[in-house]
PDB file of C-alpha atoms in Angstrom:
ATOM      1  CA  UNK A 266      56.459  51.401  85.077  1.00  0.00           C
ATOM      2  CA  UNK A 267      55.552  50.238  81.560  1.00  0.00           C
ATOM      3  CA  UNK A 268      56.874  52.187  78.605  1.00  0.00           C
ATOM      4  CA  UNK A 269      54.933  55.341  77.731  1.00  0.00           C
ATOM      5  CA  UNK A 270      52.182  54.912  75.215  1.00  0.00           C
ATOM      6  CA  UNK A 271      50.790  51.588  76.371  1.00  0.00           C
ATOM      7  CA  UNK A 272      47.332  50.770  77.639  1.00  0.00           C
ATOM      8  CA  UNK A 273      49.039  49.515  80.796  1.00  0.00           C
ATOM      9  CA  UNK A 274      50.468  52.956  81.464  1.00  0.00           C
ATOM     10  CA  UNK A 275      47.043  54.499  80.935  1.00  0.00           C
ATOM     11  CA  UNK A 276      45.587  52.053  83.461  1.00  0.00           C
ATOM     12  CA  UNK A 277      48.329  52.921  85.951  1.00  0.00           C
ATOM     13  CA  UNK A 278      47.717  56.644  85.465  1.00  0.00           C
ATOM     14  CA  UNK A 279      43.973  56.187  85.893  1.00  0.00           C
ATOM     15  CA  UNK A 280      44.271  54.008  88.979  1.00  0.00           C
ATOM     16  CA  UNK A 281      46.730  56.425  90.557  1.00  0.00           C
ATOM     17  CA  UNK A 282      44.500  59.402  89.818  1.00  0.00           C
ATOM     18  CA  UNK A 283      41.450  57.681  91.267  1.00  0.00           C
ATOM     19  CA  UNK A 284      43.424  55.951  94.023  1.00  0.00           C
ATOM     20  CA  UNK A 285      41.738  52.684  93.102  1.00  0.00           C
ATOM     21  CA  UNK A 286      43.769  50.679  95.573  1.00  0.00           C
ATOM     22  CA  UNK A 287      43.563  53.081  98.481  1.00  0.00           C
ATOM     23  CA  UNK A 288      41.113  51.965 101.135  1.00  0.00           C
ATOM     24  CA  UNK A 289      39.979  48.973  99.099  1.00  0.00           C
ATOM     25  CA  UNK A 290      38.687  46.029 101.121  1.00  0.00           C
ATOM     26  CA  UNK A 291      39.985  42.653 100.001  1.00  0.00           C
ATOM     27  CA  UNK A 292      37.533  39.816 100.577  1.00  0.00           C
ATOM     28  CA  UNK A 293      35.686  36.958  98.893  1.00  0.00           C
ATOM     29  CA  UNK A 294      32.145  37.321  97.581  1.00  0.00           C
ATOM     30  CA  UNK A 295      29.639  34.799  96.199  1.00  0.00           C
ATOM     31  CA  UNK A 296      29.413  34.847  92.413  1.00  0.00           C
ATOM     32  CA  UNK A 297      25.639  35.274  92.526  1.00  0.00           C
ATOM     33  CA  UNK A 298      26.061  38.536  94.453  1.00  0.00           C
ATOM     34  CA  UNK A 299      28.143  40.100  91.674  1.00  0.00           C
ATOM     35  CA  UNK A 300      26.442  42.012  88.863  1.00  0.00           C
ATOM     36  CA  UNK A 301      28.013  43.102  85.543  1.00  0.00           C
ATOM     37  CA  UNK A 302      28.256  46.787  84.770  1.00  0.00           C
ATOM     38  CA  UNK A 303      25.625  47.792  82.165  1.00  0.00           C
ATOM     39  CA  UNK A 304      28.140  50.317  80.790  1.00  0.00           C
ATOM     40  CA  UNK A 305      30.513  47.501  79.841  1.00  0.00           C
ATOM     41  CA  UNK A 306      31.615  48.169  76.228  1.00  0.00           C
ATOM     42  CA  UNK A 307      32.404  44.522  75.541  1.00  0.00           C
ATOM     43  CA  UNK A 308      29.537  42.594  74.028  1.00  0.00           C
ATOM     44  CA  UNK A 309      31.336  39.416  72.993  1.00  0.00           C
ATOM     45  CA  UNK A 310      33.709  37.138  74.882  1.00  0.00           C
ATOM     46  CA  UNK A 311      35.564  34.610  72.751  1.00  0.00           C
ATOM     47  CA  UNK A 312      34.364  31.132  73.734  1.00  0.00           C
ATOM     48  CA  UNK A 313      37.758  29.430  73.313  1.00  0.00           C
ATOM     49  CA  UNK A 314      39.629  32.013  75.384  1.00  0.00           C
ATOM     50  CA  UNK A 315      36.911  31.919  78.041  1.00  0.00           C
ATOM     51  CA  UNK A 316      37.141  28.135  78.228  1.00  0.00           C
ATOM     52  CA  UNK A 317      40.932  28.294  78.557  1.00  0.00           C
ATOM     53  CA  UNK A 318      40.609  30.805  81.394  1.00  0.00           C
ATOM     54  CA  UNK A 319      38.010  28.608  83.106  1.00  0.00           C
ATOM     55  CA  UNK A 320      40.395  25.631  82.878  1.00  0.00           C
ATOM     56  CA  UNK A 321      43.174  27.707  84.416  1.00  0.00           C
ATOM     57  CA  UNK A 322      40.868  28.879  87.197  1.00  0.00           C
ATOM     58  CA  UNK A 323      39.910  25.293  88.006  1.00  0.00           C
ATOM     59  CA  UNK A 324      43.599  24.524  88.538  1.00  0.00           C
ATOM     60  CA  UNK A 325      44.973  27.720  90.050  1.00  0.00           C
ATOM     61  CA  UNK A 326      41.925  29.691  91.154  1.00  0.00           C
ATOM     62  CA  UNK A 327      41.329  33.369  90.381  1.00  0.00           C
ATOM     63  CA  UNK A 328      44.779  34.920  90.731  1.00  0.00           C
ATOM     64  CA  UNK A 329      43.798  38.551  90.203  1.00  0.00           C
ATOM     65  CA  UNK A 330      40.925  39.876  92.327  1.00  0.00           C
ATOM     66  CA  UNK A 331      37.981  41.533  90.611  1.00  0.00           C
ATOM     67  CA  UNK A 332      37.475  45.219  91.296  1.00  0.00           C
ATOM     68  CA  UNK A 333      33.912  45.823  92.497  1.00  0.00           C
ATOM     69  CA  UNK A 334      31.880  48.521  94.191  1.00  0.00           C
ATOM     70  CA  UNK A 335      28.704  48.329  96.289  1.00  0.00           C
ATOM     71  CA  UNK A 336      25.807  48.202  93.859  1.00  0.00           C
ATOM     72  CA  UNK A 337      24.335  51.726  93.617  1.00  0.00           C
ATOM     73  CA  UNK A 338      20.734  50.430  93.544  1.00  0.00           C
ATOM     74  CA  UNK A 339      20.671  46.856  94.833  1.00  0.00           C
ATOM     75  CA  UNK A 340      21.705  46.516  98.495  1.00  0.00           C
ATOM     76  CA  UNK A 341      23.556  43.284  99.217  1.00  0.00           C
ATOM     77  CA  UNK A 342      25.031  43.081  95.699  1.00  0.00           C
ATOM     78  CA  UNK A 343      28.208  44.442  94.149  1.00  0.00           C
ATOM     79  CA  UNK A 344      28.764  45.802  90.673  1.00  0.00           C
ATOM     80  CA  UNK A 345      31.796  44.602  88.717  1.00  0.00           C
ATOM     81  CA  UNK A 346      34.050  47.498  87.767  1.00  0.00           C
ATOM     82  CA  UNK A 347      36.844  45.415  86.236  1.00  0.00           C
ATOM     83  CA  UNK A 348      37.023  41.662  85.764  1.00  0.00           C
ATOM     84  CA  UNK A 349      33.768  40.543  84.110  1.00  0.00           C
ATOM     85  CA  UNK A 350      35.633  37.969  82.001  1.00  0.00           C
ATOM     86  CA  UNK A 351      37.133  36.414  85.152  1.00  0.00           C
ATOM     87  CA  UNK A 352      33.651  36.367  86.695  1.00  0.00           C
ATOM     88  CA  UNK A 353      32.221  34.549  83.659  1.00  0.00           C
ATOM     89  CA  UNK A 354      35.108  32.056  83.617  1.00  0.00           C
ATOM     90  CA  UNK A 355      34.756  31.431  87.368  1.00  0.00           C
ATOM     91  CA  UNK A 356      31.080  30.625  86.829  1.00  0.00           C
ATOM     92  CA  UNK A 357      32.052  28.286  84.008  1.00  0.00           C
ATOM     93  CA  UNK A 358      34.663  26.654  86.253  1.00  0.00           C
ATOM     94  CA  UNK A 359      32.028  25.962  88.900  1.00  0.00           C
ATOM     95  CA  UNK A 360      33.369  28.281  91.608  1.00  0.00           C
ATOM     96  CA  UNK A 361      30.968  29.629  94.205  1.00  0.00           C
ATOM     97  CA  UNK A 362      32.984  32.694  95.229  1.00  0.00           C
ATOM     98  CA  UNK A 363      35.882  34.815  93.986  1.00  0.00           C
ATOM     99  CA  UNK A 364      38.397  37.223  95.530  1.00  0.00           C
ATOM    100  CA  UNK A 365      37.487  40.872  95.087  1.00  0.00           C
ATOM    101  CA  UNK A 366      38.636  44.352  95.986  1.00  0.00           C
ATOM    102  CA  UNK A 367      35.661  46.386  97.180  1.00  0.00           C
ATOM    103  CA  UNK A 368      36.094  50.080  96.492  1.00  0.00           C
ATOM    104  CA  UNK A 369      33.747  53.010  96.986  1.00  0.00           C
ATOM    105  CA  UNK A 370      33.576  54.592  93.531  1.00  0.00           C
ATOM    106  CA  UNK A 371      31.175  57.050  91.981  1.00  0.00           C
ATOM    107  CA  UNK A 372      29.680  56.378  88.554  1.00  0.00           C
ATOM    108  CA  UNK A 373      32.333  58.283  86.595  1.00  0.00           C
ATOM    109  CA  UNK A 374      35.274  56.718  88.417  1.00  0.00           C
ATOM    110  CA  UNK A 375      33.790  53.221  88.002  1.00  0.00           C
ATOM    111  CA  UNK A 376      33.197  53.821  84.308  1.00  0.00           C
ATOM    112  CA  UNK A 377      36.684  55.175  83.710  1.00  0.00           C
ATOM    113  CA  UNK A 378      38.456  52.322  85.499  1.00  0.00           C
ATOM    114  CA  UNK A 379      36.266  49.701  83.843  1.00  0.00           C
ATOM    115  CA  UNK A 380      36.815  51.115  80.375  1.00  0.00           C
ATOM    116  CA  UNK A 381      40.566  51.357  80.697  1.00  0.00           C
ATOM    117  CA  UNK A 382      40.763  47.823  82.086  1.00  0.00           C
ATOM    118  CA  UNK A 383      38.689  46.499  79.210  1.00  0.00           C
ATOM    119  CA  UNK A 384      40.626  48.145  76.417  1.00  0.00           C
ATOM    120  CA  UNK A 385      43.730  46.410  77.774  1.00  0.00           C
ATOM    121  CA  UNK A 386      42.332  43.196  76.352  1.00  0.00           C
ATOM    122  CA  UNK A 387      43.860  42.172  73.035  1.00  0.00           C
ATOM    123  CA  UNK A 388      40.781  40.289  71.891  1.00  0.00           C
ATOM    124  CA  UNK A 389      38.254  43.122  71.920  1.00  0.00           C
ATOM    125  CA  UNK A 390      36.537  43.823  68.617  1.00  0.00           C
ATOM    126  CA  UNK A 391      37.009  47.126  66.764  1.00  0.00           C
ATOM    127  CA  UNK A 392      33.496  48.181  67.781  1.00  0.00           C
ATOM    128  CA  UNK A 393      34.148  47.370  71.453  1.00  0.00           C
ATOM    129  CA  UNK A 394      37.325  49.426  71.235  1.00  0.00           C
ATOM    130  CA  UNK A 395      35.414  52.289  69.596  1.00  0.00           C
ATOM    131  CA  UNK A 396      32.701  52.214  72.277  1.00  0.00           C
ATOM    132  CA  UNK A 397      35.312  52.101  75.033  1.00  0.00           C
ATOM    133  CA  UNK A 398      37.255  55.033  73.613  1.00  0.00           C
ATOM    134  CA  UNK A 399      34.099  57.113  73.148  1.00  0.00           C
ATOM    135  CA  UNK A 400      32.882  56.358  76.663  1.00  0.00           C
ATOM    136  CA  UNK A 401      36.341  57.139  78.048  1.00  0.00           C
ATOM    137  CA  UNK A 402      36.367  60.478  76.239  1.00  0.00           C
ATOM    138  CA  UNK A 403      32.910  61.279  77.581  1.00  0.00           C
ATOM    139  CA  UNK A 404      33.763  60.194  81.119  1.00  0.00           C
ATOM    140  CA  UNK A 405      37.057  62.057  81.404  1.00  0.00           C
ATOM    141  CA  UNK A 406      36.430  65.106  79.255  1.00  0.00           C
ATOM    142  CA  UNK A 407      39.749  64.475  77.505  1.00  0.00           C
ATOM    143  CA  UNK A 408      40.224  65.692  73.963  1.00  0.00           C
ATOM    144  CA  UNK A 409      41.128  63.281  71.149  1.00  0.00           C
ATOM    145  CA  UNK A 410      44.654  64.679  71.259  1.00  0.00           C
ATOM    146  CA  UNK A 411      44.991  64.119  75.022  1.00  0.00           C
ATOM    147  CA  UNK A 412      43.730  60.535  74.828  1.00  0.00           C
ATOM    148  CA  UNK A 413      45.972  59.853  71.840  1.00  0.00           C
ATOM    149  CA  UNK A 414      48.975  61.216  73.731  1.00  0.00           C
ATOM    150  CA  UNK A 415      48.243  58.975  76.711  1.00  0.00           C
ATOM    151  CA  UNK A 416      48.053  55.979  74.389  1.00  0.00           C
ATOM    152  CA  UNK A 417      51.115  56.812  72.341  1.00  0.00           C
ATOM    153  CA  UNK A 418      48.835  57.422  69.353  1.00  0.00           C
ATOM    154  CA  UNK A 419      47.979  60.545  67.414  1.00  0.00           C
ATOM    155  CA  UNK A 420      44.689  62.412  67.356  1.00  0.00           C
ATOM    156  CA  UNK A 421      43.805  60.998  63.933  1.00  0.00           C
ATOM    157  CA  UNK A 422      44.058  57.415  65.234  1.00  0.00           C
ATOM    158  CA  UNK A 423      41.559  58.128  68.020  1.00  0.00           C
ATOM    159  CA  UNK A 424      39.241  59.946  65.605  1.00  0.00           C
ATOM    160  CA  UNK A 425      39.419  57.067  63.107  1.00  0.00           C
ATOM    161  CA  UNK A 426      38.447  54.548  65.785  1.00  0.00           C
ATOM    162  CA  UNK A 427      35.598  56.609  67.234  1.00  0.00           C
ATOM    163  CA  UNK A 428      34.179  57.263  63.766  1.00  0.00           C
ATOM    164  CA  UNK A 429      33.438  53.534  63.476  1.00  0.00           C
ATOM    165  CA  UNK A 430      30.399  54.302  65.619  1.00  0.00           C
ATOM    166  CA  UNK A 431      28.945  56.326  62.731  1.00  0.00           C
ATOM    167  CA  UNK A 432      28.971  53.395  60.317  1.00  0.00           C
ATOM    168  CA  UNK A 433      25.704  51.779  59.212  1.00  0.00           C
ATOM    169  CA  UNK A 434      24.591  48.846  61.362  1.00  0.00           C
ATOM    170  CA  UNK A 435      25.590  46.232  58.763  1.00  0.00           C
ATOM    171  CA  UNK A 436      29.199  47.463  58.956  1.00  0.00           C
ATOM    172  CA  UNK A 437      29.222  47.507  62.752  1.00  0.00           C
ATOM    173  CA  UNK A 438      27.831  43.969  62.883  1.00  0.00           C
ATOM    174  CA  UNK A 439      30.552  42.789  60.507  1.00  0.00           C
ATOM    175  CA  UNK A 440      33.258  44.384  62.645  1.00  0.00           C
ATOM    176  CA  UNK A 441      31.979  42.411  65.654  1.00  0.00           C
ATOM    177  CA  UNK A 442      32.255  39.048  63.894  1.00  0.00           C
ATOM    178  CA  UNK A 443      35.096  36.587  64.182  1.00  0.00           C
ATOM    179  CA  UNK A 444      35.752  33.199  62.600  1.00  0.00           C
ATOM    180  CA  UNK A 445      37.697  30.113  63.633  1.00  0.00           C
ATOM    181  CA  UNK A 446      41.065  29.673  61.991  1.00  0.00           C
ATOM    182  CA  UNK A 447      43.974  27.280  62.247  1.00  0.00           C
ATOM    183  CA  UNK A 448      44.665  25.588  65.568  1.00  0.00           C
ATOM    184  CA  UNK A 449      41.367  26.810  66.991  1.00  0.00           C
ATOM    185  CA  UNK A 450      42.445  30.457  66.929  1.00  0.00           C
ATOM    186  CA  UNK A 451      40.023  33.086  65.777  1.00  0.00           C
ATOM    187  CA  UNK A 452      40.468  36.104  63.591  1.00  0.00           C
ATOM    188  CA  UNK A 453      38.305  38.866  62.184  1.00  0.00           C
ATOM    189  CA  UNK A 454      38.077  38.865  58.392  1.00  0.00           C
ATOM    190  CA  UNK A 455      36.326  42.240  58.299  1.00  0.00           C
ATOM    191  CA  UNK A 456      38.534  45.034  59.592  1.00  0.00           C
ATOM    192  CA  UNK A 457      38.288  48.831  59.787  1.00  0.00           C
ATOM    193  CA  UNK A 458      40.439  48.976  56.632  1.00  0.00           C
ATOM    194  CA  UNK A 459      37.884  46.806  54.797  1.00  0.00           C
ATOM    195  CA  UNK A 460      35.141  49.111  56.054  1.00  0.00           C
ATOM    196  CA  UNK A 461      36.906  52.240  54.776  1.00  0.00           C
ATOM    197  CA  UNK A 462      36.945  50.734  51.279  1.00  0.00           C
ATOM    198  CA  UNK A 463      33.478  49.151  51.191  1.00  0.00           C
ATOM    199  CA  UNK A 464      31.814  52.384  52.335  1.00  0.00           C
ATOM    200  CA  UNK A 465      32.919  53.910  48.999  1.00  0.00           C
ATOM    201  CA  UNK A 466      30.960  51.344  46.955  1.00  0.00           C
ATOM    202  CA  UNK A 467      27.424  51.950  45.685  1.00  0.00           C
ATOM    203  CA  UNK A 468      25.074  51.452  48.619  1.00  0.00           C
ATOM    204  CA  UNK A 469      23.203  48.581  46.969  1.00  0.00           C
ATOM    205  CA  UNK A 470      26.464  46.611  46.605  1.00  0.00           C
ATOM    206  CA  UNK A 471      27.827  47.074  50.119  1.00  0.00           C
ATOM    207  CA  UNK A 472      25.998  44.198  51.840  1.00  0.00           C
ATOM    208  CA  UNK A 473      27.168  41.769  49.172  1.00  0.00           C
ATOM    209  CA  UNK A 474      30.766  42.898  49.515  1.00  0.00           C
ATOM    210  CA  UNK A 475      30.640  42.518  53.300  1.00  0.00           C
ATOM    211  CA  UNK A 476      29.211  39.012  52.936  1.00  0.00           C
ATOM    212  CA  UNK A 477      31.998  38.098  50.509  1.00  0.00           C
ATOM    213  CA  UNK A 478      34.668  39.372  52.888  1.00  0.00           C
ATOM    214  CA  UNK A 479      33.224  37.450  55.844  1.00  0.00           C
ATOM    215  CA  UNK A 480      32.747  34.294  53.790  1.00  0.00           C
ATOM    216  CA  UNK A 481      36.038  34.225  51.881  1.00  0.00           C
ATOM    217  CA  UNK A 482      38.334  36.425  53.954  1.00  0.00           C
ATOM    218  CA  UNK A 483      39.500  38.421  50.935  1.00  0.00           C
ATOM    219  CA  UNK A 484      42.170  41.112  51.253  1.00  0.00           C
ATOM    220  CA  UNK A 485      41.661  44.861  51.349  1.00  0.00           C
ATOM    221  CA  UNK A 486      43.424  45.160  47.973  1.00  0.00           C
ATOM    222  CA  UNK A 487      40.981  42.687  46.425  1.00  0.00           C
ATOM    223  CA  UNK A 488      38.002  44.605  47.794  1.00  0.00           C
ATOM    224  CA  UNK A 489      39.453  47.906  46.601  1.00  0.00           C
ATOM    225  CA  UNK A 490      39.680  46.568  43.054  1.00  0.00           C
ATOM    226  CA  UNK A 491      36.086  45.315  43.250  1.00  0.00           C
ATOM    227  CA  UNK A 492      34.843  48.674  44.514  1.00  0.00           C
ATOM    228  CA  UNK A 493      36.645  50.562  41.750  1.00  0.00           C
ATOM    229  CA  UNK A 494      34.996  48.300  39.169  1.00  0.00           C
ATOM    230  CA  UNK A 495      31.554  48.764  40.756  1.00  0.00           C
ATOM    231  CA  UNK A 496      31.915  52.553  40.894  1.00  0.00           C
ATOM    232  CA  UNK A 497      33.046  52.666  37.264  1.00  0.00           C
ATOM    233  CA  UNK A 498      30.148  50.478  36.146  1.00  0.00           C
ATOM    234  CA  UNK A 499      27.654  52.644  38.033  1.00  0.00           C
ATOM    235  CA  UNK A 500      28.902  55.927  36.534  1.00  0.00           C
ATOM    236  CA  UNK A 501      26.808  57.420  33.668  1.00  0.00           C
ATOM    237  CA  UNK A 502      28.430  57.158  30.258  1.00  0.00           C
ATOM    238  CA  UNK A 503      30.737  60.034  29.442  1.00  0.00           C
ATOM    239  CA  UNK A 504      30.889  61.275  33.017  1.00  0.00           C
ATOM    240  CA  UNK A 505      34.198  61.117  34.944  1.00  0.00           C
ATOM    241  CA  UNK A 506      34.299  58.461  37.653  1.00  0.00           C
ATOM    242  CA  UNK A 507      34.694  59.838  41.188  1.00  0.00           C
ATOM    243  CA  UNK A 508      34.585  57.630  44.235  1.00  0.00           C
ATOM    244  CA  UNK A 509      32.722  58.864  47.260  1.00  0.00           C
ATOM    245  CA  UNK A 510      34.821  60.263  50.065  1.00  0.00           C
ATOM    246  CA  UNK A 511      35.470  57.426  52.504  1.00  0.00           C
ATOM    247  CA  UNK A 512      33.666  57.906  55.797  1.00  0.00           C
ATOM    248  CA  UNK A 513      36.755  56.599  57.579  1.00  0.00           C
ATOM    249  CA  UNK A 514      39.438  58.173  55.420  1.00  0.00           C
ATOM    250  CA  UNK A 515      39.704  61.426  53.454  1.00  0.00           C
ATOM    251  CA  UNK A 516      37.877  64.294  55.117  1.00  0.00           C
ATOM    252  CA  UNK A 517      35.537  66.763  53.419  1.00  0.00           C
ATOM    253  CA  UNK A 518      37.666  69.810  54.226  1.00  0.00           C
ATOM    254  CA  UNK A 519      37.680  70.889  50.577  1.00  0.00           C
ATOM    255  CA  UNK A 520      33.889  70.923  50.440  1.00  0.00           C
ATOM    256  CA  UNK A 521      33.724  72.909  53.645  1.00  0.00           C
ATOM    257  CA  UNK A 522      36.330  75.365  52.365  1.00  0.00           C
ATOM    258  CA  UNK A 523      34.440  75.847  49.092  1.00  0.00           C
ATOM    259  CA  UNK A 524      31.172  76.401  50.967  1.00  0.00           C
ATOM    260  CA  UNK A 525      32.777  78.926  53.299  1.00  0.00           C
ATOM    261  CA  UNK A 526      34.368  80.790  50.417  1.00  0.00           C
ATOM    262  CA  UNK A 527      31.117  81.118  48.485  1.00  0.00           C
ATOM    263  CA  UNK A 528      29.213  82.119  51.615  1.00  0.00           C
ATOM    264  CA  UNK A 529      31.719  84.905  52.269  1.00  0.00           C
ATOM    265  CA  UNK A 530      31.350  85.980  48.642  1.00  0.00           C
ATOM    266  CA  UNK A 531      27.589  86.032  49.031  1.00  0.00           C
ATOM    267  CA  UNK A 532      27.744  88.072  52.247  1.00  0.00           C
ATOM    268  CA  UNK A 533      30.126  90.570  50.688  1.00  0.00           C
ATOM    269  CA  UNK A 534      27.763  91.096  47.771  1.00  0.00           C
ATOM    270  CA  UNK A 535      24.702  91.959  49.826  1.00  0.00           C
ATOM    271  CA  UNK A 536      23.139  95.290  48.988  1.00  0.00           C
ATOM    272  CA  UNK A 537      24.083  98.267  51.108  1.00  0.00           C
ATOM    273  CA  UNK A 538      20.620  98.331  52.696  1.00  0.00           C
ATOM    274  CA  UNK A 539      21.131  94.746  53.935  1.00  0.00           C
ATOM    275  CA  UNK A 540      18.810  93.036  51.467  1.00  0.00           C
ATOM    276  CA  UNK A 541      19.873  89.799  49.817  1.00  0.00           C
ATOM    277  CA  UNK A 542      21.513  89.907  46.414  1.00  0.00           C
ATOM    278  CA  UNK A 543      19.677  87.104  44.600  1.00  0.00           C
ATOM    279  CA  UNK A 544      22.327  86.648  41.926  1.00  0.00           C
ATOM    280  CA  UNK A 545      25.055  86.292  44.538  1.00  0.00           C
ATOM    281  CA  UNK A 546      22.969  83.715  46.408  1.00  0.00           C
ATOM    282  CA  UNK A 547      22.436  81.744  43.215  1.00  0.00           C
ATOM    283  CA  UNK A 548      26.162  81.832  42.512  1.00  0.00           C
ATOM    284  CA  UNK A 549      26.917  80.589  46.030  1.00  0.00           C
ATOM    285  CA  UNK A 550      24.438  77.712  45.766  1.00  0.00           C
ATOM    286  CA  UNK A 551      25.752  76.701  42.356  1.00  0.00           C
ATOM    287  CA  UNK A 552      29.338  76.729  43.637  1.00  0.00           C
ATOM    288  CA  UNK A 553      28.279  74.530  46.564  1.00  0.00           C
ATOM    289  CA  UNK A 554      26.525  72.138  44.204  1.00  0.00           C
ATOM    290  CA  UNK A 555      29.682  71.774  42.115  1.00  0.00           C
ATOM    291  CA  UNK A 556      31.840  71.322  45.207  1.00  0.00           C
ATOM    292  CA  UNK A 557      29.573  68.598  46.565  1.00  0.00           C
ATOM    293  CA  UNK A 558      29.171  66.767  43.280  1.00  0.00           C
ATOM    294  CA  UNK A 559      30.674  63.347  43.477  1.00  0.00           C
ATOM    295  CA  UNK A 560      30.993  63.318  47.295  1.00  0.00           C
TER     296      UNK A 560
END
């Protein structure tokens, strides 16, 4: 068994729990009878890698069967649970049919197996990983801590990844992009670390910074320096410069603690007859305003 903390171990655990191999029927099915799963978190398949897989399939065939289930709505068709990339490459290679394992799976089991299989891929984008993790959490009911433990990660790592889904659309689009590098390999110039810095810049400057990162592939340190300069330039004269709390980094626990403290103060200063003490309410609101200033 693979070492603890790997995606492979998670896949083994999931397959064992769902008994994915038990009672599965091994057969060949026509490609045009197979349908992708609409819950598939992957939206992009790297063209070069897909072409390489298609070339391999032309020579050796599909070595690992696709996992499919009878289509829940379309009789005579099968829904792909795991193996959509192999299905696409087989189409590209000109095959008419592929080996499959047909398994009776309900929606949750199909989703869970498909998600785990997909996050095994090294070439998924940060957003695909975030969608897969979120869907896996929803499908299994696991906590962030439980999922992190199964992956050999901590709770904060899972939370950081899932929070990518809260980013504005322009950030999510940038995290999906990849560019060609040396020897035909691709890389992603905009990473979650870039995002955690850019989100702290003035809103009107964020799109320009993202474009610069995608165009020039600048480092996180370079972007951090640019953001600091932009924040300083945007600050009113004579007012201390405070960067916004990063959506992907430092939490707002201090703000929450200040708000809770002033609310308790306000509640404790209510009149004995239960009416609101206006002065205490004003003090609470003012304390909240100060706590939130600069965030």
